[in-house]
PDB file of C-alpha atoms in Angstrom:
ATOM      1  CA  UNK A 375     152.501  54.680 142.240  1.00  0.00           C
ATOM      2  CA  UNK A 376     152.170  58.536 141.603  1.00  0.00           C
ATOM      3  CA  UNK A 377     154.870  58.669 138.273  1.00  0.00           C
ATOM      4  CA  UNK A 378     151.787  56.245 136.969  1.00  0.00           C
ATOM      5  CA  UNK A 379     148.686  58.574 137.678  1.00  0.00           C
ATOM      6  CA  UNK A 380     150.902  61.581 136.679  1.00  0.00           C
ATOM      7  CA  UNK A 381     151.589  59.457 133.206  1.00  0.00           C
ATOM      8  CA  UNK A 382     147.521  58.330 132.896  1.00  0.00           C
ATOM      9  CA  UNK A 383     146.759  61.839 134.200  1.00  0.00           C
ATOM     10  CA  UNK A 384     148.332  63.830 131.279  1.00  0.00           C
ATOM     11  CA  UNK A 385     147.385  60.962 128.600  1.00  0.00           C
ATOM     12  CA  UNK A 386     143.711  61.693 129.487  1.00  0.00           C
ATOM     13  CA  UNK A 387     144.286  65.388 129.620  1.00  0.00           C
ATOM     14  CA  UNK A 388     145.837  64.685 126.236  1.00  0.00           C
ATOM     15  CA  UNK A 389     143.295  63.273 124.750  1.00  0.00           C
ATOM     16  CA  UNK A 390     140.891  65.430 125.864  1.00  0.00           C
ATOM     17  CA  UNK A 391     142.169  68.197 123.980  1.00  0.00           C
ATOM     18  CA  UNK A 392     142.290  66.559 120.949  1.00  0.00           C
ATOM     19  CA  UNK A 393     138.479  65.281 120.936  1.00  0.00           C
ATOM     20  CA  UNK A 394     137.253  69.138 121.924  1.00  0.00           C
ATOM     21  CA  UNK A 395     139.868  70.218 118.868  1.00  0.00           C
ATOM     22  CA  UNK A 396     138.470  67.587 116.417  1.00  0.00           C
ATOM     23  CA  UNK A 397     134.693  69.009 118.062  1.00  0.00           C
ATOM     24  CA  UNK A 398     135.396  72.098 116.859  1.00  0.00           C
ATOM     25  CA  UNK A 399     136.264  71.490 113.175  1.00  0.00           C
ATOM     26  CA  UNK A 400     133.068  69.405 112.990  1.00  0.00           C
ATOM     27  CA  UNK A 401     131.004  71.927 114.455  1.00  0.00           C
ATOM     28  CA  UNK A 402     131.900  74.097 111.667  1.00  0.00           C
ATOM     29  CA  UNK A 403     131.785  71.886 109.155  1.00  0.00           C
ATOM     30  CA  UNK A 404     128.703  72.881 107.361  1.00  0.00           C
ATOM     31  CA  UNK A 405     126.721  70.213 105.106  1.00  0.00           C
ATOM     32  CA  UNK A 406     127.811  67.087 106.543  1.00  0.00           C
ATOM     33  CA  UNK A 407     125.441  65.103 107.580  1.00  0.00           C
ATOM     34  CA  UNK A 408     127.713  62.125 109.615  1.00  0.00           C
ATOM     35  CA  UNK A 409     130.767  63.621 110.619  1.00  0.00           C
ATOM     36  CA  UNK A 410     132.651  61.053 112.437  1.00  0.00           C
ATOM     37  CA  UNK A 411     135.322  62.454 115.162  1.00  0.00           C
ATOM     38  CA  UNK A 412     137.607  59.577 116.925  1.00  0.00           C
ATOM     39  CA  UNK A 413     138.123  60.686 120.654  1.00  0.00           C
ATOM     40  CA  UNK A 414     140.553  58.641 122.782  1.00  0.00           C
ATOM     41  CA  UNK A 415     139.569  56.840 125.863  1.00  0.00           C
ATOM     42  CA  UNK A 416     142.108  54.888 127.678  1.00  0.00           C
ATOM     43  CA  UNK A 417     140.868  52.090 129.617  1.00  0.00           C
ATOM     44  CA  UNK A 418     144.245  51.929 131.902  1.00  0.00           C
ATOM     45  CA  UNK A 419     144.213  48.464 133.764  1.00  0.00           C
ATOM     46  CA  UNK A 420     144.589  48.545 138.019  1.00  0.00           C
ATOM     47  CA  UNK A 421     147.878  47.583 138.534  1.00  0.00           C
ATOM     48  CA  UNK A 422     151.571  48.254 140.177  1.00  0.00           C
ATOM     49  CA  UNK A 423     153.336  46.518 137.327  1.00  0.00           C
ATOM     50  CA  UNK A 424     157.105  47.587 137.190  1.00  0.00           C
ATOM     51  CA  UNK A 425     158.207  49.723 133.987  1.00  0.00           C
ATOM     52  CA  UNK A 426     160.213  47.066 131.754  1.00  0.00           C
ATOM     53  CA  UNK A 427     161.691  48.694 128.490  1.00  0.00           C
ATOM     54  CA  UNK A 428     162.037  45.555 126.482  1.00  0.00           C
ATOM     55  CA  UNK A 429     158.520  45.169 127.175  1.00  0.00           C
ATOM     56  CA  UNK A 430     155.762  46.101 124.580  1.00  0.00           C
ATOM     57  CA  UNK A 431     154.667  49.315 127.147  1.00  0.00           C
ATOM     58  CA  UNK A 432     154.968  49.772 130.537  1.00  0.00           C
ATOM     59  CA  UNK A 433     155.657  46.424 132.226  1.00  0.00           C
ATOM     60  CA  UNK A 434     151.909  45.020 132.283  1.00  0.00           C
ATOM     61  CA  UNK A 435     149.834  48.222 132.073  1.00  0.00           C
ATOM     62  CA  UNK A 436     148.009  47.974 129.030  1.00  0.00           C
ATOM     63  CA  UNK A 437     147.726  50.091 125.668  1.00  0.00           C
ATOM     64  CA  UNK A 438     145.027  52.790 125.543  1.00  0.00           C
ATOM     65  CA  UNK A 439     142.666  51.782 123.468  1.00  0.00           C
ATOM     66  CA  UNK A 440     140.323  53.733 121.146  1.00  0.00           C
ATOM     67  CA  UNK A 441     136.953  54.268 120.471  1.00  0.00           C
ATOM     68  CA  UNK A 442     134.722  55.545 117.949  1.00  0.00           C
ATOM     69  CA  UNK A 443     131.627  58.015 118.432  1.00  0.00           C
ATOM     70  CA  UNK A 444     128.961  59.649 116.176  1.00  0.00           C
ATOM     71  CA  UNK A 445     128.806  63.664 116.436  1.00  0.00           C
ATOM     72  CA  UNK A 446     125.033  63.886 115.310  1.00  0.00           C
ATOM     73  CA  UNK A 447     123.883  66.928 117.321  1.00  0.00           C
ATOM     74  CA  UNK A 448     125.798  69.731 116.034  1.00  0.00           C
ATOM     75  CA  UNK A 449     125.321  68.247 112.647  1.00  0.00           C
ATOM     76  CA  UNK A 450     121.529  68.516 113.347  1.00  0.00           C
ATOM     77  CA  UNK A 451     121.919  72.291 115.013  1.00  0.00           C
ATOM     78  CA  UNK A 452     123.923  73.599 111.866  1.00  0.00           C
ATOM     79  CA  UNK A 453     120.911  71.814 109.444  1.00  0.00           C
ATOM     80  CA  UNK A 454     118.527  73.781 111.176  1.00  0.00           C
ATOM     81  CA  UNK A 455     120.235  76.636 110.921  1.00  0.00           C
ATOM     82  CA  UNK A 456     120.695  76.654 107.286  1.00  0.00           C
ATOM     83  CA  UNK A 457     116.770  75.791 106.991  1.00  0.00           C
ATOM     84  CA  UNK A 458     116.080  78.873 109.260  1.00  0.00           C
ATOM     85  CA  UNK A 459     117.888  80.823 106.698  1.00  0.00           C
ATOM     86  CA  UNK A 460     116.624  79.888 103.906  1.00  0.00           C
ATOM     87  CA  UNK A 461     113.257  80.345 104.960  1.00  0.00           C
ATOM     88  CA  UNK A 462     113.995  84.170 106.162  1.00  0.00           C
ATOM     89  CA  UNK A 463     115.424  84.766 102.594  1.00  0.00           C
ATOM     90  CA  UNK A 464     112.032  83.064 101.619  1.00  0.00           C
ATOM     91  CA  UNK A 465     110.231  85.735 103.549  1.00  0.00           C
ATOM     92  CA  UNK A 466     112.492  88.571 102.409  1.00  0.00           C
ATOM     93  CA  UNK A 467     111.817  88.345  98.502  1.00  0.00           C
ATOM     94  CA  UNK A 468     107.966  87.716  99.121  1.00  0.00           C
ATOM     95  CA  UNK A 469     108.521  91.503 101.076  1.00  0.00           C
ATOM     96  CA  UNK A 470     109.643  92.924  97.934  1.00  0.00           C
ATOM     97  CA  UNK A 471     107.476  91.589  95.945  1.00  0.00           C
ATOM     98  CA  UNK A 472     104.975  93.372  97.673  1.00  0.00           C
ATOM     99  CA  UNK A 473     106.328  96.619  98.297  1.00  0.00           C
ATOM    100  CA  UNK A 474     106.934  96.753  94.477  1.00  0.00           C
ATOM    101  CA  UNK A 475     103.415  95.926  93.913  1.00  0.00           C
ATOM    102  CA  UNK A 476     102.528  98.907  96.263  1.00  0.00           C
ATOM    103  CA  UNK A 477     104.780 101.428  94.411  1.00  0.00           C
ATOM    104  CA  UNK A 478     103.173 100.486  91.089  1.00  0.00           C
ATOM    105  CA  UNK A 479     100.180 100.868  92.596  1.00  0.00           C
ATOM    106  CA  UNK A 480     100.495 104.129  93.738  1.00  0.00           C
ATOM    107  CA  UNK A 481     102.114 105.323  90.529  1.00  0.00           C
ATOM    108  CA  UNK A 482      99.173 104.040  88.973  1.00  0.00           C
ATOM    109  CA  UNK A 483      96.612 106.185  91.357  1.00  0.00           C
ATOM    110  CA  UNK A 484      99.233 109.206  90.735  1.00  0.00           C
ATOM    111  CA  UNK A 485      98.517 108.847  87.160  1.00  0.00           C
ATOM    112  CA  UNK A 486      95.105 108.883  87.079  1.00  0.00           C
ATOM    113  CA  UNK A 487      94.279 111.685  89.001  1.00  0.00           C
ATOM    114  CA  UNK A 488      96.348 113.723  86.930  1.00  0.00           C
ATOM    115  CA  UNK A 489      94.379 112.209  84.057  1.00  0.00           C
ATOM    116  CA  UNK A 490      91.394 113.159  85.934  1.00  0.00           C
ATOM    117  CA  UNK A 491      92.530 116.440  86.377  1.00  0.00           C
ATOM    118  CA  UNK A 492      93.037 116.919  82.712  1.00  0.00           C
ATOM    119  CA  UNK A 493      89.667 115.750  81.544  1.00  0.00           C
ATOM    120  CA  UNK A 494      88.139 118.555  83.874  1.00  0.00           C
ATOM    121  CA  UNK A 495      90.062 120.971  82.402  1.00  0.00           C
ATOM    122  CA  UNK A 496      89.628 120.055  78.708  1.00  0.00           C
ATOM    123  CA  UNK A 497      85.576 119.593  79.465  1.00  0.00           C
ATOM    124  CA  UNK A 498      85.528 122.486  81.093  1.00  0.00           C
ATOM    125  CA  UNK A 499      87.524 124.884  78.345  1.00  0.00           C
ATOM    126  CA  UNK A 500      85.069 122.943  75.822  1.00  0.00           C
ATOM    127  CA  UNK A 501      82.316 124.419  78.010  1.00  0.00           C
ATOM    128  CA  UNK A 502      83.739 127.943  78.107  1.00  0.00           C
ATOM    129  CA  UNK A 503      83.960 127.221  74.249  1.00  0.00           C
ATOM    130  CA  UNK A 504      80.100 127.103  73.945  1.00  0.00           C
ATOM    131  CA  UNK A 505      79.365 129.967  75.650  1.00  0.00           C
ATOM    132  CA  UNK A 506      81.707 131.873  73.855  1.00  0.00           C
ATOM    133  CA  UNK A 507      79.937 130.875  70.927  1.00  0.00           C
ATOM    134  CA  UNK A 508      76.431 131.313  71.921  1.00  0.00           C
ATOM    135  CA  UNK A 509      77.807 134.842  72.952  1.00  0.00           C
ATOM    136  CA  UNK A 510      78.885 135.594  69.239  1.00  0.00           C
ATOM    137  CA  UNK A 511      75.514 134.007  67.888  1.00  0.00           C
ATOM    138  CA  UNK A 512      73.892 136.667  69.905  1.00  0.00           C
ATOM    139  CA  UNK A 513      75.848 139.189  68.275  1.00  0.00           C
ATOM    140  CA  UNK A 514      75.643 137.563  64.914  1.00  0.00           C
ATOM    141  CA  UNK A 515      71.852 138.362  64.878  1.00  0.00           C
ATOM    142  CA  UNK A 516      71.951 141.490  65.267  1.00  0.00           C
ATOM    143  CA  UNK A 517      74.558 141.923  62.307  1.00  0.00           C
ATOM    144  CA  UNK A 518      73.087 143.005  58.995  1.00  0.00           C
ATOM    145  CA  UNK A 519      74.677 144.301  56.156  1.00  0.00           C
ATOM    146  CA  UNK A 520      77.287 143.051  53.285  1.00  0.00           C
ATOM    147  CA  UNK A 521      79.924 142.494  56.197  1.00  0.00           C
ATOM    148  CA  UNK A 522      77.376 139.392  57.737  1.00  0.00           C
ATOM    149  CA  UNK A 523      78.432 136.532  55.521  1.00  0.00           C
ATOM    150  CA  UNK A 524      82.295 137.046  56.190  1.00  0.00           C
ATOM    151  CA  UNK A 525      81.965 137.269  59.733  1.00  0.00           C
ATOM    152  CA  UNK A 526      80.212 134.350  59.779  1.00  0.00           C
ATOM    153  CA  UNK A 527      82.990 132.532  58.219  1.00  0.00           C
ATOM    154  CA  UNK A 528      85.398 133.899  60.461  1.00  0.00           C
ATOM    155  CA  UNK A 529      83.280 132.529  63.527  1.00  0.00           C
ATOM    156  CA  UNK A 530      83.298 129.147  61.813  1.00  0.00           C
ATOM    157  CA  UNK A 531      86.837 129.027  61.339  1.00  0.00           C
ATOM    158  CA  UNK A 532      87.590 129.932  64.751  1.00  0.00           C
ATOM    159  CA  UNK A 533      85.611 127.233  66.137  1.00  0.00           C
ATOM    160  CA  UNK A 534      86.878 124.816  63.697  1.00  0.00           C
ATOM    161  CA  UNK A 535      89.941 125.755  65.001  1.00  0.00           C
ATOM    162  CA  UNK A 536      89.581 125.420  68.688  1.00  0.00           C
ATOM    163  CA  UNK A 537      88.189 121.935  68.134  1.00  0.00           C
ATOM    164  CA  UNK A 538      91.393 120.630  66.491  1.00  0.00           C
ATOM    165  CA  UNK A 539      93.137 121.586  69.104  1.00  0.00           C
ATOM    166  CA  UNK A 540      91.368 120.144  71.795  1.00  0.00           C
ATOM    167  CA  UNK A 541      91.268 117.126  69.178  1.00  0.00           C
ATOM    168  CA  UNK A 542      95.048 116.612  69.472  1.00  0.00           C
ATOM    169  CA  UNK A 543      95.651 117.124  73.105  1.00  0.00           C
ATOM    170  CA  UNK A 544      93.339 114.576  73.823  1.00  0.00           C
ATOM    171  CA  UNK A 545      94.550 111.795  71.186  1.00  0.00           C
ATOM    172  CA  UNK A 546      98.439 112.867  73.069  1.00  0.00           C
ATOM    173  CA  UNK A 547      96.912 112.054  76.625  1.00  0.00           C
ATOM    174  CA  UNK A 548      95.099 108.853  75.425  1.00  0.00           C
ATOM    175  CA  UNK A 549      98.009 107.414  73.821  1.00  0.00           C
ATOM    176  CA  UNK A 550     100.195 107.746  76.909  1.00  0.00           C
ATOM    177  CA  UNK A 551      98.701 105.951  79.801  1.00  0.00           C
ATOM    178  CA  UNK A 552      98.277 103.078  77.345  1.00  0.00           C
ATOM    179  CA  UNK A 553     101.705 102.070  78.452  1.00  0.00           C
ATOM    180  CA  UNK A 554     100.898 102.086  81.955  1.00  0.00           C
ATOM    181  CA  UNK A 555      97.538 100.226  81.273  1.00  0.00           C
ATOM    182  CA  UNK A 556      99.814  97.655  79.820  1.00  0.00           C
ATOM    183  CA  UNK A 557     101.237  96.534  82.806  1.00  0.00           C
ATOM    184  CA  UNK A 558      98.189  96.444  85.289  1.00  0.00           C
ATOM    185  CA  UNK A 559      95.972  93.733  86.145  1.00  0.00           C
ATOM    186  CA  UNK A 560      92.882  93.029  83.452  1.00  0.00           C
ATOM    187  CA  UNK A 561      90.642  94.018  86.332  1.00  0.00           C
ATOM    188  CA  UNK A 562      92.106  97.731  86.589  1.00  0.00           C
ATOM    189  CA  UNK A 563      92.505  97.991  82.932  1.00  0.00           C
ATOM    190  CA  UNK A 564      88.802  97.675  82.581  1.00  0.00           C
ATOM    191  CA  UNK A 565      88.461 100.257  85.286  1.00  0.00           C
ATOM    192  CA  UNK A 566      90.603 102.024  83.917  1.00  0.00           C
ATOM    193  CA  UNK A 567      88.906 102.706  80.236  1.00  0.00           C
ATOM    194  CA  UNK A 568      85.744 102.463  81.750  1.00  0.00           C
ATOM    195  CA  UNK A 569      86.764 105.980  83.089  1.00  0.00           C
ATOM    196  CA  UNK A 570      87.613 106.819  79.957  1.00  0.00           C
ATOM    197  CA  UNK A 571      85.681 105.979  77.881  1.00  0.00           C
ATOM    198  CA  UNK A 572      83.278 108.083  80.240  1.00  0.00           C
ATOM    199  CA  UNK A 573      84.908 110.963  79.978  1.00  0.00           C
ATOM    200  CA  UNK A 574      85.530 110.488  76.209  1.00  0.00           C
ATOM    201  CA  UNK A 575      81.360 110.458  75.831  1.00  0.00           C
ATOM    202  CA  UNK A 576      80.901 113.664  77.639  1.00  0.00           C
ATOM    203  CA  UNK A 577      83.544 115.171  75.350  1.00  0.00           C
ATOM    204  CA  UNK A 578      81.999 113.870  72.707  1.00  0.00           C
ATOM    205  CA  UNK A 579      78.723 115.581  73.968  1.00  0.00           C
ATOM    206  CA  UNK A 580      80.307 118.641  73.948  1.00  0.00           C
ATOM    207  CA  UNK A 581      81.648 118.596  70.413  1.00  0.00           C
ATOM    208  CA  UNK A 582      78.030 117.659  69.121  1.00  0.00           C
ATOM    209  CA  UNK A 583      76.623 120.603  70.610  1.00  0.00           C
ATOM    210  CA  UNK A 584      79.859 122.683  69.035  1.00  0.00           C
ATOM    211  CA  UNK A 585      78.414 121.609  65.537  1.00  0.00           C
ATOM    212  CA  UNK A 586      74.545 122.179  65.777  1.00  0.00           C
ATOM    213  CA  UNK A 587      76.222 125.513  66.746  1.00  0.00           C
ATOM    214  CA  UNK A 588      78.041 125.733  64.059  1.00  0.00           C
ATOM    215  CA  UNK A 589      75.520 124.384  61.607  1.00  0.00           C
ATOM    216  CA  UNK A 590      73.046 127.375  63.220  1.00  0.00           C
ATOM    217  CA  UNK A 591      75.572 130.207  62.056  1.00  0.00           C
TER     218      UNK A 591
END
């Protein structure tokens, strides 16, 4: 009759809407593994029964009956989306970790050319030094008279002088990139004194030559 496949019609409809609805909130239900949704099937018998209402439904047809089905896949999808994730925040921080490494880095090359820069300049004053002096040990010679023993001191202490302070500044620059140093790699702290201690020898050169100079006056 059609009042009886109207009725089935919107029980299925019905239930139809509640399995998609109960879909849903599993869908976005993240972190469970076996979500379990109950969607209704009727199983509606073939039939032309009358409608009795002392009956226990509608004379003969039978109840719908229920069944019960595993919702693995979207489970599985939202897993694999949470592993995807986690893996891309995997790959982020290993980014950074790098692109600090490469500011350090080149901090570290910043600092050593200006390092660089100031051992040419203190090596080459120290030079200028020299042939100042040689200049006034040229003049020294030809310098006779009572006045030749004080102007000798005065030359003395003027070199003494310009050595101390060339001492200082460069015990104030060593100290200082010692605290970058401490921070690097043993490999480019070795390369790193290895300059320095370089440049510390030709100073050192210098400063001998300074005293036979001295010494000679």
């Amino acid at each position: 009759m059609d009042w009886q496949n109207k009725f089935y019609s919107i029980v299925r409809e019905t239930e139809e809407n509640l399995a998609k609805a109960k879909l849903k909130l599993a869908a976005k239900s993240a972190g469970l593994n076996n979500s379990v949704v109950e969607s209704y099937s009727p199983r509606p018998a073939v039939g032309t029964a009358s409608f009795s209402p002392g009956g226990s439904g509608f004379g003969g047809l039978p109840k719908p009956q229920f069944t019960r089905h595993q919702l693995t896949a979207p489970v599985d999808q939202l897993n694999m989306s949470a592993a995807s994730g986690i893996q891309v925040l995997h790959m982020q921080e290993q980014i950074d970790a790098q692109n600090r490494t490469i500011d350090q880095l080149q901090k570290l090359v910043q600092s050593l050319d200006r390092e660089r820069d100031f051992y040419k300049d203190q090596i080459s004053r120290l030079q200028g030094e020299i042939d100042n002096l040689s200049d006034k040990m040229r003049r020294q010679m030809t310098i006779s008279g009572s006045g030749n023993e004080r102007q000798m001191s005065l030359i003395k202490k003027e070199v003494i002088h310009e050595i101390d302070k060339v001492k200082a500044m460069l015990s104030h620059q060593s100290r200082s990139p010692r605290i970058v140093s401490t921070q690097l790699s043993p490999q480019l702290d070795d390369e790193l004194w290895s300059v320095k201690e370089n440049l510390t020898e030709s100073l050192d050169h210098i400063r001998r030559e300074l005293r036979l100079m001295n010494k000679r006056i």
